[in-house]
Coordinates of C-alpha atoms in Angstrom, one line a residue:
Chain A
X1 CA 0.0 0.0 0.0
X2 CA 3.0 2.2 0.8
X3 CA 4.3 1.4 -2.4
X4 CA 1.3 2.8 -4.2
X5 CA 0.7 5.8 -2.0
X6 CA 4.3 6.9 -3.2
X7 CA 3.2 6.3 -6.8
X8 CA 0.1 8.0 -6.9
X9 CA 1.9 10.9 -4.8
X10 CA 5.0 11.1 -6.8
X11 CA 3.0 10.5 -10.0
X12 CA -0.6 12.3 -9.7
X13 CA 0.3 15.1 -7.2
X14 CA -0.1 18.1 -9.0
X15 CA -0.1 20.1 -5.3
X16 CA 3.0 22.6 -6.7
X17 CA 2.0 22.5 -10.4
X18 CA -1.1 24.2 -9.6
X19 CA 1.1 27.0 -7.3
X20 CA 1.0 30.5 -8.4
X21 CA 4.9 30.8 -8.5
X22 CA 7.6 32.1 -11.3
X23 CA 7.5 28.9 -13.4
X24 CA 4.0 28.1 -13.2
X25 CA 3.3 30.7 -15.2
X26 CA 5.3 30.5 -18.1
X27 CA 4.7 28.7 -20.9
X28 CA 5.3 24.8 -20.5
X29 CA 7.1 24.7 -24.1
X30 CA 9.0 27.7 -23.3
X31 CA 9.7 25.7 -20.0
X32 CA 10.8 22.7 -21.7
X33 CA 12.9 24.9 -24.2
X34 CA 14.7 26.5 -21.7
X35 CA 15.0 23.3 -19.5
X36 CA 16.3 21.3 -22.2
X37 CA 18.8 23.9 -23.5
X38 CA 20.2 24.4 -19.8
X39 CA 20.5 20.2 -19.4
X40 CA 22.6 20.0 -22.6
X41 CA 24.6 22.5 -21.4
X42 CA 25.1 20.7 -18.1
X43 CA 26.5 18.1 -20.4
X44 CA 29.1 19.8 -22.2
X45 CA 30.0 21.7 -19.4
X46 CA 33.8 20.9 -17.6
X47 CA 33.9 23.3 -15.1
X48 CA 32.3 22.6 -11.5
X49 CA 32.0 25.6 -10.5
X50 CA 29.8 26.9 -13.6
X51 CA 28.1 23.9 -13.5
X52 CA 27.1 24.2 -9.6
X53 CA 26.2 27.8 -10.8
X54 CA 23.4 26.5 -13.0
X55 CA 22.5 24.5 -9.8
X56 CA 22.2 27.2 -7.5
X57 CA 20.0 29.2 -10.4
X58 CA 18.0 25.8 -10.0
X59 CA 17.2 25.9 -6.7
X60 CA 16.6 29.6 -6.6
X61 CA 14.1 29.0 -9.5
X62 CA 12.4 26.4 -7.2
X63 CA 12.5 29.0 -4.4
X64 CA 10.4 31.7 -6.7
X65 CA 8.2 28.5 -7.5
X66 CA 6.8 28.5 -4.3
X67 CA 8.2 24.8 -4.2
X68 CA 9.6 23.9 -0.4
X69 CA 13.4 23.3 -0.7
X70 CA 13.7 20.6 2.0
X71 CA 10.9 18.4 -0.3
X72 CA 13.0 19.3 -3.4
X73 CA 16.6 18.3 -2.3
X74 CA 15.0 15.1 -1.1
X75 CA 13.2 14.1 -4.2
X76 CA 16.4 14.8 -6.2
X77 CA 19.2 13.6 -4.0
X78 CA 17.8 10.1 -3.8
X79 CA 18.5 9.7 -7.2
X80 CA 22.0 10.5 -6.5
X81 CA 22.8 7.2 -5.6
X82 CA 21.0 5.4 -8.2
X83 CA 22.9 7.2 -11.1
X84 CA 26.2 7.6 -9.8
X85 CA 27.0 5.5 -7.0
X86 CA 28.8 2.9 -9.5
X87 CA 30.1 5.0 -11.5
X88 CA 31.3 7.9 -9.2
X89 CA 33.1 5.6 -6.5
X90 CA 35.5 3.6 -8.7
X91 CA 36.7 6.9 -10.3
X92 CA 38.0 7.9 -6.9
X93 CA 41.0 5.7 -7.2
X94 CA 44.0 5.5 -8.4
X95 CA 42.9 2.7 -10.8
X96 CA 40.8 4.1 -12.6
X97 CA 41.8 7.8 -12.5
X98 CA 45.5 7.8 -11.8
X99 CA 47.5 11.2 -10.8
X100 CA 48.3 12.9 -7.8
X101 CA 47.3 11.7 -4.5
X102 CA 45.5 13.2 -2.0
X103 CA 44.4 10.3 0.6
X104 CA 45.1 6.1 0.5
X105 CA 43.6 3.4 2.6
X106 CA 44.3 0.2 2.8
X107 CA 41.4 -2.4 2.0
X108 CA 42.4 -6.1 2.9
X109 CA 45.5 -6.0 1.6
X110 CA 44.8 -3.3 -1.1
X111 CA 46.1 0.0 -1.3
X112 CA 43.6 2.2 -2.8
X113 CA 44.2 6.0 -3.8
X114 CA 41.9 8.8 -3.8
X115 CA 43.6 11.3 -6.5
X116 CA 43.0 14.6 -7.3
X117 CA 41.9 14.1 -10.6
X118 CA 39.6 11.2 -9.7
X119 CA 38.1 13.3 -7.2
X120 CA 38.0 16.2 -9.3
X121 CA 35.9 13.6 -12.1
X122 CA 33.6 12.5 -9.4
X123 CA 32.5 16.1 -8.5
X124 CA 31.9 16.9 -11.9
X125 CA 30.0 14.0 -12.8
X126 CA 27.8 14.3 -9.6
X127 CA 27.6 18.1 -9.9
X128 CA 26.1 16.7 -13.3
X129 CA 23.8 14.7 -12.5
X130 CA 22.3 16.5 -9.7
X131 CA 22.3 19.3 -11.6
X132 CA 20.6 17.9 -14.6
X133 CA 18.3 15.6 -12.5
X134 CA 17.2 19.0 -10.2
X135 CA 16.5 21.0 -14.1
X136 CA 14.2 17.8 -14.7
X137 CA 12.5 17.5 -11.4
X138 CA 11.9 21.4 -11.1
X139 CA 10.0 20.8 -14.7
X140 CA 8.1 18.5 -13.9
X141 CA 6.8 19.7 -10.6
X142 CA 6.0 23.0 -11.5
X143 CA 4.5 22.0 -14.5
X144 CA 1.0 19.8 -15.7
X145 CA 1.0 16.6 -16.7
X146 CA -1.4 17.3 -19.5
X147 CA 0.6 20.3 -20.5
X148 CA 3.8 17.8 -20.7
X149 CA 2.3 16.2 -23.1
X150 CA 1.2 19.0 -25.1
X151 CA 5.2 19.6 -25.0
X152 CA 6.2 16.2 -26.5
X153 CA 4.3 18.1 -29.9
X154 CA 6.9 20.8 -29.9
X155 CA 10.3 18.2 -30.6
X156 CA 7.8 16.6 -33.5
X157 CA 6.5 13.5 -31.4
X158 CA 3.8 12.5 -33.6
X159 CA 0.0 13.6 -32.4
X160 CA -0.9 9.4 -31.9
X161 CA 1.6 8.9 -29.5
X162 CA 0.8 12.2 -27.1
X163 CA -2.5 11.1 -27.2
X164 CA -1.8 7.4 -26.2
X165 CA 0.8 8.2 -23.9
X166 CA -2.1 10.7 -22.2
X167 CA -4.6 8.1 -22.1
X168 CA -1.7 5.3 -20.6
X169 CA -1.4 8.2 -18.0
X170 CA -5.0 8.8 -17.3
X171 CA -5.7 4.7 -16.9
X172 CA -2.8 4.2 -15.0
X173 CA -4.4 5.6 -12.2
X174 CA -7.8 3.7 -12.5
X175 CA -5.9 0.6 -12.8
X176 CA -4.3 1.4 -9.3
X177 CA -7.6 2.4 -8.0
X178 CA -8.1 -1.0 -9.0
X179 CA -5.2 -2.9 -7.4
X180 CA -6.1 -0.8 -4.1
X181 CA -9.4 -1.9 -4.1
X182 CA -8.6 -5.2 -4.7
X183 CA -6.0 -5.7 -1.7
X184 CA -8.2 -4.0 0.5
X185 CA -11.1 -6.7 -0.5
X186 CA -8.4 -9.4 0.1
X187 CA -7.2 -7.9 3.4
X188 CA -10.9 -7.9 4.4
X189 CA -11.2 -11.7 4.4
X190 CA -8.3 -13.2 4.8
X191 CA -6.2 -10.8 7.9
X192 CA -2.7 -9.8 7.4
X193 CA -0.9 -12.8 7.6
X194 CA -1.2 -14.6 4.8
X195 CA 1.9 -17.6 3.3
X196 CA 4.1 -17.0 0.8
X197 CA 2.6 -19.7 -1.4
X198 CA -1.0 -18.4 -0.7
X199 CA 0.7 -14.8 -2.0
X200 CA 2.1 -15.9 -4.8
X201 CA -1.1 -17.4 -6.3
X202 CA -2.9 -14.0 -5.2
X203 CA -0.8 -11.4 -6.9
X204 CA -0.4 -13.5 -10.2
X205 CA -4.3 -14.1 -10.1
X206 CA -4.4 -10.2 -9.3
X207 CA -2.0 -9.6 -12.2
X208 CA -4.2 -12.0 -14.6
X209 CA -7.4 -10.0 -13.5
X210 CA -6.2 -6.7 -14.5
X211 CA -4.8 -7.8 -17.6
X212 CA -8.0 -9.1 -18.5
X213 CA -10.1 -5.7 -17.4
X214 CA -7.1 -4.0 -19.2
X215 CA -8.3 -5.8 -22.4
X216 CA -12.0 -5.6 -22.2
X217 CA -11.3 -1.5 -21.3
X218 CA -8.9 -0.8 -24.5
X219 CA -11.8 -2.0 -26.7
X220 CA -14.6 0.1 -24.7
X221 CA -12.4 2.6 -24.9
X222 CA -11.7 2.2 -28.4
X223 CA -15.6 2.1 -29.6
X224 CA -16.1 5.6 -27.1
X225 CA -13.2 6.7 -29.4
X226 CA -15.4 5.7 -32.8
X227 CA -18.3 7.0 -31.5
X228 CA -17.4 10.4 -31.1
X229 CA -15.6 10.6 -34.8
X230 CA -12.0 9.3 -34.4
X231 CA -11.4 7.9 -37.2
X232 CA -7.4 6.7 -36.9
X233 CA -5.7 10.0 -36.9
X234 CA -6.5 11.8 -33.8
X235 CA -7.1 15.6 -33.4
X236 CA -6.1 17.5 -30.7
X237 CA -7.4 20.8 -28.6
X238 CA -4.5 23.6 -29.2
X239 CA -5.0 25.8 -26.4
X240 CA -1.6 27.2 -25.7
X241 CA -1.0 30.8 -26.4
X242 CA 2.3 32.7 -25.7
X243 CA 2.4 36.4 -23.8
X244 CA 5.0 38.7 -23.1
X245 CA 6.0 37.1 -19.8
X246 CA 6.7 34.1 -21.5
X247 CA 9.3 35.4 -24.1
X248 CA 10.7 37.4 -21.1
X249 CA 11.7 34.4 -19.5
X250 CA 12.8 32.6 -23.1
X251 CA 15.1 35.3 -23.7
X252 CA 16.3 35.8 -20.1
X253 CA 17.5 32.0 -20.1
X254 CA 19.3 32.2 -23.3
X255 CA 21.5 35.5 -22.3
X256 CA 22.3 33.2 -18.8
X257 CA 22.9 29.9 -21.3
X258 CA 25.0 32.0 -23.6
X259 CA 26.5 33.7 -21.0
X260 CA 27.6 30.5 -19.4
X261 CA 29.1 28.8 -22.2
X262 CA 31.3 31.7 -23.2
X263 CA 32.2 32.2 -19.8
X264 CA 33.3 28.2 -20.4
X265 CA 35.6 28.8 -23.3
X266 CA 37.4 31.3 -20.9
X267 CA 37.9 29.6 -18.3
X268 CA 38.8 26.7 -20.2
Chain B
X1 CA -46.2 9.2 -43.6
X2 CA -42.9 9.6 -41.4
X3 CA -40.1 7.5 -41.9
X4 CA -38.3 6.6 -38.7
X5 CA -34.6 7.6 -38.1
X6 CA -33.9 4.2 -36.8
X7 CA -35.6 0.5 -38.6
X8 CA -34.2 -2.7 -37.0
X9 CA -35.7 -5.8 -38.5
X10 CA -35.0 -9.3 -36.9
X11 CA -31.8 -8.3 -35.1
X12 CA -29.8 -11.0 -33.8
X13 CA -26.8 -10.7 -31.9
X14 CA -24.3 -12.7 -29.8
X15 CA -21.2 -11.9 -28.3
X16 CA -18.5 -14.4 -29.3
X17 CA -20.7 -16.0 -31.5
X18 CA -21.9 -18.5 -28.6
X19 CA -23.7 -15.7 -26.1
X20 CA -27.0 -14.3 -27.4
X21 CA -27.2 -10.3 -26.7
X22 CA -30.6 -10.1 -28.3
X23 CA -33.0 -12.1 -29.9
X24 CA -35.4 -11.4 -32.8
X25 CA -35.3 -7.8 -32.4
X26 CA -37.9 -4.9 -34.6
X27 CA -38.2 -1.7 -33.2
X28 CA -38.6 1.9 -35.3
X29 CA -37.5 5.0 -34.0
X30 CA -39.1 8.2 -35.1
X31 CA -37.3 11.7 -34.8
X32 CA -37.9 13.5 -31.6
X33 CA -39.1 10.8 -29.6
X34 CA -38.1 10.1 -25.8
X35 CA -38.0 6.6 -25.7
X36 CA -36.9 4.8 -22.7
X37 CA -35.6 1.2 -22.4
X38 CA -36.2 -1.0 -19.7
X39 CA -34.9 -4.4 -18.5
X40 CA -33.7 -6.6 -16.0
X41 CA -29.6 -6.9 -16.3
X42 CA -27.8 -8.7 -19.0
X43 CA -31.5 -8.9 -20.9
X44 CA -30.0 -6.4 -23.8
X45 CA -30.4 -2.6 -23.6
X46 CA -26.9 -1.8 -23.5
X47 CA -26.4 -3.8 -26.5
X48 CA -29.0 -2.4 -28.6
X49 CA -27.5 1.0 -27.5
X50 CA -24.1 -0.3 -29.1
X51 CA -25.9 -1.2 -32.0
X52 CA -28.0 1.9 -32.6
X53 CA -24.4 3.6 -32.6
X54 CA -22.9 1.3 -34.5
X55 CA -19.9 0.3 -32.8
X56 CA -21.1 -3.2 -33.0
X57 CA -23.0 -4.9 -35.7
X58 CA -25.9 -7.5 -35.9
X59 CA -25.0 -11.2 -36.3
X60 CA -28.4 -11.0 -38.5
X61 CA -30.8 -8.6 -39.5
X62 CA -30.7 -5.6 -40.7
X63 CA -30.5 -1.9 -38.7
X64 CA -31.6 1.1 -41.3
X65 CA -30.1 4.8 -40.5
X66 CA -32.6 6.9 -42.3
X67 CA -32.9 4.4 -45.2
X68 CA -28.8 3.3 -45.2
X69 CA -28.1 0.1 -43.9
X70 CA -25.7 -0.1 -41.1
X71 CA -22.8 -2.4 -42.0
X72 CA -19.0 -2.7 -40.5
X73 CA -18.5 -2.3 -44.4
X74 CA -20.6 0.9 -44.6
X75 CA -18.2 2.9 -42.3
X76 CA -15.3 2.5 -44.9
X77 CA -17.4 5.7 -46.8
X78 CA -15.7 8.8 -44.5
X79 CA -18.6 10.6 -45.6
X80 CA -21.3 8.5 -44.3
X81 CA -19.0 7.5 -41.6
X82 CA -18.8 11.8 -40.6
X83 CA -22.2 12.1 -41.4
X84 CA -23.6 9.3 -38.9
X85 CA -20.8 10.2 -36.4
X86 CA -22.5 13.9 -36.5
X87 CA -25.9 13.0 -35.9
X88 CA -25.9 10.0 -33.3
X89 CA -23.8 10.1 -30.1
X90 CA -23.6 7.8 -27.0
X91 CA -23.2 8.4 -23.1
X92 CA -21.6 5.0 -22.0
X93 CA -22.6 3.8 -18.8
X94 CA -19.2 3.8 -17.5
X95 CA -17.7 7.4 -17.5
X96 CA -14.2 6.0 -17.0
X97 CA -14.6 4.5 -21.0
X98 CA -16.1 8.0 -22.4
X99 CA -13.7 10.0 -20.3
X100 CA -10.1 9.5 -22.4
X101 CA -8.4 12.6 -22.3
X102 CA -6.0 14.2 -19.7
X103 CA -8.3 17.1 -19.3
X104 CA -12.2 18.0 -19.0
X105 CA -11.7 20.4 -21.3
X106 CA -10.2 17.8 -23.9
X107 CA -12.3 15.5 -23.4
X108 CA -15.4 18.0 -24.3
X109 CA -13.9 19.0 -27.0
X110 CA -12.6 15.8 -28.5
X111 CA -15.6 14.7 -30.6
X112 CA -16.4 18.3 -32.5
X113 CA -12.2 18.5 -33.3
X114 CA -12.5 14.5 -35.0
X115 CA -15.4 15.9 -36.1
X116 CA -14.1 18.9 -38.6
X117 CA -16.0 21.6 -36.3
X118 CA -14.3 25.3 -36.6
X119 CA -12.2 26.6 -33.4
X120 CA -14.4 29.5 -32.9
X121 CA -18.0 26.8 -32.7
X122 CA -16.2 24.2 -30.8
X123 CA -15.2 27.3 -28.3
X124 CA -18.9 28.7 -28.4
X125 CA -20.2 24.6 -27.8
X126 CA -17.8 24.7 -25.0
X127 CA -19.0 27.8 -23.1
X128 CA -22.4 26.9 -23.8
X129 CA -21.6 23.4 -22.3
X130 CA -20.0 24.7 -19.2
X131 CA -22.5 27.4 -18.2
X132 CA -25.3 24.7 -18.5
X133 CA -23.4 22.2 -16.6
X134 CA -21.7 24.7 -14.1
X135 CA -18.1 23.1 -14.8
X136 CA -16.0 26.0 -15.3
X137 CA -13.6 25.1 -12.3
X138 CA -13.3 21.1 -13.6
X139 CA -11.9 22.1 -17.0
X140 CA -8.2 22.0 -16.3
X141 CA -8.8 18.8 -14.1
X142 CA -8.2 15.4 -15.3
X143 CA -11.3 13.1 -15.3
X144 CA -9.4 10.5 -12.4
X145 CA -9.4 13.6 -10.5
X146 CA -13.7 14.1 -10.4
X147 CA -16.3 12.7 -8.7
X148 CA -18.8 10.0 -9.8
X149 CA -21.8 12.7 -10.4
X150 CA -19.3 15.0 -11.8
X151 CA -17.8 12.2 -14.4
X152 CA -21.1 11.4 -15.3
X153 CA -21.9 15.5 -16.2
X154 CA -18.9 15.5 -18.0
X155 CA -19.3 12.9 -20.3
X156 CA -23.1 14.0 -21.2
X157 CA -21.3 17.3 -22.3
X158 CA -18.7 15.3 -24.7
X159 CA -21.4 13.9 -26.2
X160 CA -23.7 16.9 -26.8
X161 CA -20.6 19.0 -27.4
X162 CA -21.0 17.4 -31.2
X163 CA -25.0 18.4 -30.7
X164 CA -25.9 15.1 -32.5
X165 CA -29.9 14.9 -33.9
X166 CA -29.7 11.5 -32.0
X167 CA -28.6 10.9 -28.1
X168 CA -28.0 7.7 -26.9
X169 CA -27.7 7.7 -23.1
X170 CA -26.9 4.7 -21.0
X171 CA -27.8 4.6 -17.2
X172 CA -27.6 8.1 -17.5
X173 CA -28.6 8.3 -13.4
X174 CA -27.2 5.5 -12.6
X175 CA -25.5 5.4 -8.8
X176 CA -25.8 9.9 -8.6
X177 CA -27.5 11.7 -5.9
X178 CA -31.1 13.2 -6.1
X179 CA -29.6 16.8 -7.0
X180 CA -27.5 15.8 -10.1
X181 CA -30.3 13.2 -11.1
X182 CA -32.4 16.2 -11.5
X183 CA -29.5 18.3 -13.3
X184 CA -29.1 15.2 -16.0
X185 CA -32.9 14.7 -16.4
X186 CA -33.3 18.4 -17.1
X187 CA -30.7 19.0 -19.4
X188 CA -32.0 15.7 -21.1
X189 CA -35.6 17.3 -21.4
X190 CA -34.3 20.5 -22.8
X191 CA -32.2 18.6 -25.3
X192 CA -35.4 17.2 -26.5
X193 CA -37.5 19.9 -26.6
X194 CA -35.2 21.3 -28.9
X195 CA -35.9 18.3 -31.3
X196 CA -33.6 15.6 -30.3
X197 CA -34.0 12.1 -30.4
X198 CA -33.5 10.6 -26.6
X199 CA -33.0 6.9 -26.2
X200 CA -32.6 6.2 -22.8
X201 CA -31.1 2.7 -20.8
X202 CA -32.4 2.7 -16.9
X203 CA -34.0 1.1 -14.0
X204 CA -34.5 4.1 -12.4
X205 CA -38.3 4.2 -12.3
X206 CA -38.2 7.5 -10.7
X207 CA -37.0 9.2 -14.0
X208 CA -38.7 6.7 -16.8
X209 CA -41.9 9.0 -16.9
X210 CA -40.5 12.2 -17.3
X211 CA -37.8 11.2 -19.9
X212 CA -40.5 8.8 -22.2
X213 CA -43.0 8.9 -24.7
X214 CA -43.0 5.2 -25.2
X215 CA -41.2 2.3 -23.2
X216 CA -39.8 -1.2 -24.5
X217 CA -39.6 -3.5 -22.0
X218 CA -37.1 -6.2 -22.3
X219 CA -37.5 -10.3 -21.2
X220 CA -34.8 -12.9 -20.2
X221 CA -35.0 -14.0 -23.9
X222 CA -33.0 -10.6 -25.0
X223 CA -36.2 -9.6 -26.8
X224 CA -38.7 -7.0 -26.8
X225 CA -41.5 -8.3 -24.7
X226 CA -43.4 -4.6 -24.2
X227 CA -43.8 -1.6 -25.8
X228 CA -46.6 0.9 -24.2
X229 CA -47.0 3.9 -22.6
X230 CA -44.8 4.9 -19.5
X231 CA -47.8 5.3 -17.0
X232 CA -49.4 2.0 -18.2
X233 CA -45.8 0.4 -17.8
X234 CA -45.3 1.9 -14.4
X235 CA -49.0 1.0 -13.0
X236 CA -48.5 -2.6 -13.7
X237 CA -47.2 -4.2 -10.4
X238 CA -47.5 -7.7 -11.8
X239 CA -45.7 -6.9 -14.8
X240 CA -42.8 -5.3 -13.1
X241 CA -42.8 -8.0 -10.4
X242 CA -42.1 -10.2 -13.1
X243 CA -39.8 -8.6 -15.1
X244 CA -37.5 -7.7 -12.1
X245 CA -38.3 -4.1 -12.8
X246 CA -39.2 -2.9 -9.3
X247 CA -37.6 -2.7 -5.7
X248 CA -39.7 -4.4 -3.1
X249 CA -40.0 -2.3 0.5
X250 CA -41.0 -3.8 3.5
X251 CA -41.3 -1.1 6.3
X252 CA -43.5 0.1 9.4
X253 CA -47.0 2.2 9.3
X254 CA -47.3 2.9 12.8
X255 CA -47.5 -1.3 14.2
X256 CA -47.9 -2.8 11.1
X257 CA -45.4 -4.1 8.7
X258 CA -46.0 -3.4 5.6
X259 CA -44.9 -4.7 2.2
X260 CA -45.1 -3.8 -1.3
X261 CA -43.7 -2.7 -4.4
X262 CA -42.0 0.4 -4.8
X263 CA -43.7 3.6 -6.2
X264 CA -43.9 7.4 -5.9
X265 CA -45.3 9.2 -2.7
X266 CA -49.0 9.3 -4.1
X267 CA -48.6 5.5 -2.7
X268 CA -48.5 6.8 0.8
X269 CA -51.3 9.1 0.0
X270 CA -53.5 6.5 -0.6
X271 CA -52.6 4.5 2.7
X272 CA -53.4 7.6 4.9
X273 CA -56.2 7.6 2.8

């Protein structure tokens, strides 16, 4: 149950999107514009310092979005790990990132050394990633789901798949209504204790259920479709309109993205 | 004399080819009607709602849309297939089927944008829409996102949105409280006054009088078994008994116990009476 409070929380909860705060307010392709261009920035980047500059912009973005900092560095930190514990580690050493050393420890036997230049690597990449991640994060958050997918159109993604990857989104949720429902009912009758074996044949019955609702739904769902005129190529509401705000804050973000990759070439 | 909007002749149909759906079927549908189908579960309304809008199509038989048969085959012709798409819409029973989109306001708008409609009439359907329904503050929302009652307002409005001649409406009250009930059925009346053709699916009994001109009762065999007036329909006890058609209340006047069928509050009249 925790496990799909987290999703529908971390998935559905559109409690900052809906915020009246600086990037709530601008235009979600300007958003992704500016997003994207400051990412692949991130990437070409090869100074720390510049890049944790972006990353300080980032959280004082997030501060003007009304978005509580503590909740932020959470929800992007614990991705940390994930992308760059097994990557980040090894460079440390000497063996992978030989050069002047700074610190050595001796592991069983092993003498490992943290250099300068592996350390120097391993900030960089995680100044990277948390950077990047944090750009990606902020996005989403402050931003609708429904108007995310209105900005899949701008980079050319086809009209079919923004509207089945909208209507995966919108059944996603009525299938976990579904699987709540359903452990609840099971929970009713049968306690909390219930054998491994016993389990096993529940979830996989559970999994066989919805697969089969799943079915029987994509065709309703298909025959709604027909019945209100689709007829293979969908059309879709275009209700996005720029204003002067908007541009403000396109051209704003490429003077700082410009600014930051000269200011690159300089110090490089 | 008028020609109906609707002719089915001997329908058959079966789901899988092995489960009958219905069963020697002939009914004719006249523009502007109210007509109200009624029927224990499983005996077939639903399915003859599917086949009215032609998302399904009779094992045998033949359904006639002002004199052009329906046939899978017919909707390869993206006229005809426009054309009928225009004119006859469908409120599923199940909102969460109708209700597609990531917003309200998509949703709404989705069949007039399939449908060809200009910007500036698909806005003006959508105002229109939202001041009847009073759903201004649901647009942006996403349908997971609404309640039962407000799911099932919403979906009405997708369909009228593409202000078909024809409304097909499946449990349209089915499961809401007394207060949106009376929305729905109001905004169904109006609809109708204004020259549409309402075919209705329900058990509610409270609503089959004010939304009818003519009922068709349907039996276990998937067939029609009654077509009459709705106060003739409704003052049969026996016939309801039978049929399943009718809630059975057992409660107290002063010591006694009291049983019988269920009916409006003229009942209770006649008791003090």
């Amino acid at each position: 149950m925790s496990m799909i409070s987290f999703i529908k929380e971390s998935i559905f909860a559109e409690e900052y999107a809906v915020k009246k705060g600086l990037l709530q307010t601008i235009d979600p392709r300007f958003k992704a514009l500016a997003i994207f261009a400051l990412v692949i920035s991130v990437m070409f980047l090869k100074n720390t310092l510049l890049i944790l500059s972006i990353y300080s912009a980032c959280l004082f973005l997030t501060y003007l979005s009304r978005i509580n900092i503590v909740f932020f560095l959470k929800r992007t930190w614990v991705f940390i790990p994930i992308f760059s514990l097994f990557i980040a580690i090894p460079a440390l050493f000497n063996v992978f990132s030989p050069g002047q050393e700074i610190f050595s420890l001796d592991l069983l036997g092993l003498k490992l050394i943290i250099t300068k230049q592996g350390l120097d690597g391993a900030v960089l990449f995680i100044s990277r990633v948390i950077t990047s991640v944090s750009l990606v994060v902020l996005f989403t958050l402050v931003t609708k789901h429904n108007q995310i997918l209105k900005v899949l159109r701008i980079f050319g993604i086809p009209q079919i798949f923004v509207m089945t990857f909208g209507m995966c989104y919108r059944y996603i949720f009525l299938f976990i209504e579904v699987i709540t429902d359903t452990y609840i009912a099971i929970k009713s009758r049968s306690g909390f204790v219930i054998s491994a074996g016993k389990g096993q044949k529940l979830v996989a019955g559970n999994i066989a259920n919805l697969w089969q609702r799943s079915y029987l739904m994509h065709n309703q769902v298909y025959h709604a479709m027909l019945s209100r005129g689709y007829a293979g190529e969908p059309k879709l509401l275009k209700d996005l309109s720029f204003v002067l705000r908007d541009w403000i804050f396109l051209i704003v973000s490429s003077i700082l993205i410009i600014f930051i990759l000269w200011k690159s070439q300089y110090l490089s | 004399m008028e020609k109906p909007i609707f002719e089915l002749k001997d329908i058959y149909f079966s789901y899988l080819g092995r489960f009958p759906g219905l069963n020697n079927l002939n009914l004719s549908i006249f523009k502007g009607s109210k007509i109200v189908l009624m029927g224990a579960n499983g005996s077939g309304k639903s399915t003859l709602l599917s086949l009215l809008d032609a998302i399904i199509f009779p094992d045998k038989g033949k359904i006639d849309f002002l004199g052009n048969e329906l046939r899978e085959s017919t909707f390869n012709d993206e006229i005809f297939t426009h054309d009928f798409r225009s004119k006859v819409g469908f409120v599923f029973q199940n909102p969460d089927i109708q209700l597609f989109c990531p917003t309200v306001k998509e949703d709404i708008t989705f069949g007039p944008l399939q449908l060809g409609i200009s910007a500036s009439d698909i806005k003006n359907r959508l105002d229109r829409l939202v001041s009847i329904f009073h759903i201004e503050h649901l647009l942006e929302r996403a349908p997971y996102q609404l309640s039962i009652g407000e799911k099932k307002k919403v979906a009405l409005a997708s369909v009228l949105a593409i202000d078909t001649e024809v409304l097909l409406l499946d449990e349209p009250t089915a499961g809401l409280d007394p207060q949106t009930t009376r929305n729905i059925i109001d905004i169904i009346l109006e609809e109708n006054q204004a020259g549409k053709t309402i075919i209705t699916a329900t058990h509610d009994l409270h609503i089959v009088e004010e939304i009818s001109d003519i009922i068709h009762v349907f039996g276990p065999q998937k067939n029609i078994i009654r077509s009459d007036q709705p106060s003739r329909v409704l003052s049969d006890d026996q016939f309801l008994r039978e049929n399943n058609l009718v809630h059975i209340h057992r409660h107290k006047h002063g010591d006694k116990v009291h049983v019988h069928a269920h009916r409006h509050l003229e009942h209770h009249n006649d008791h003090n009476n």
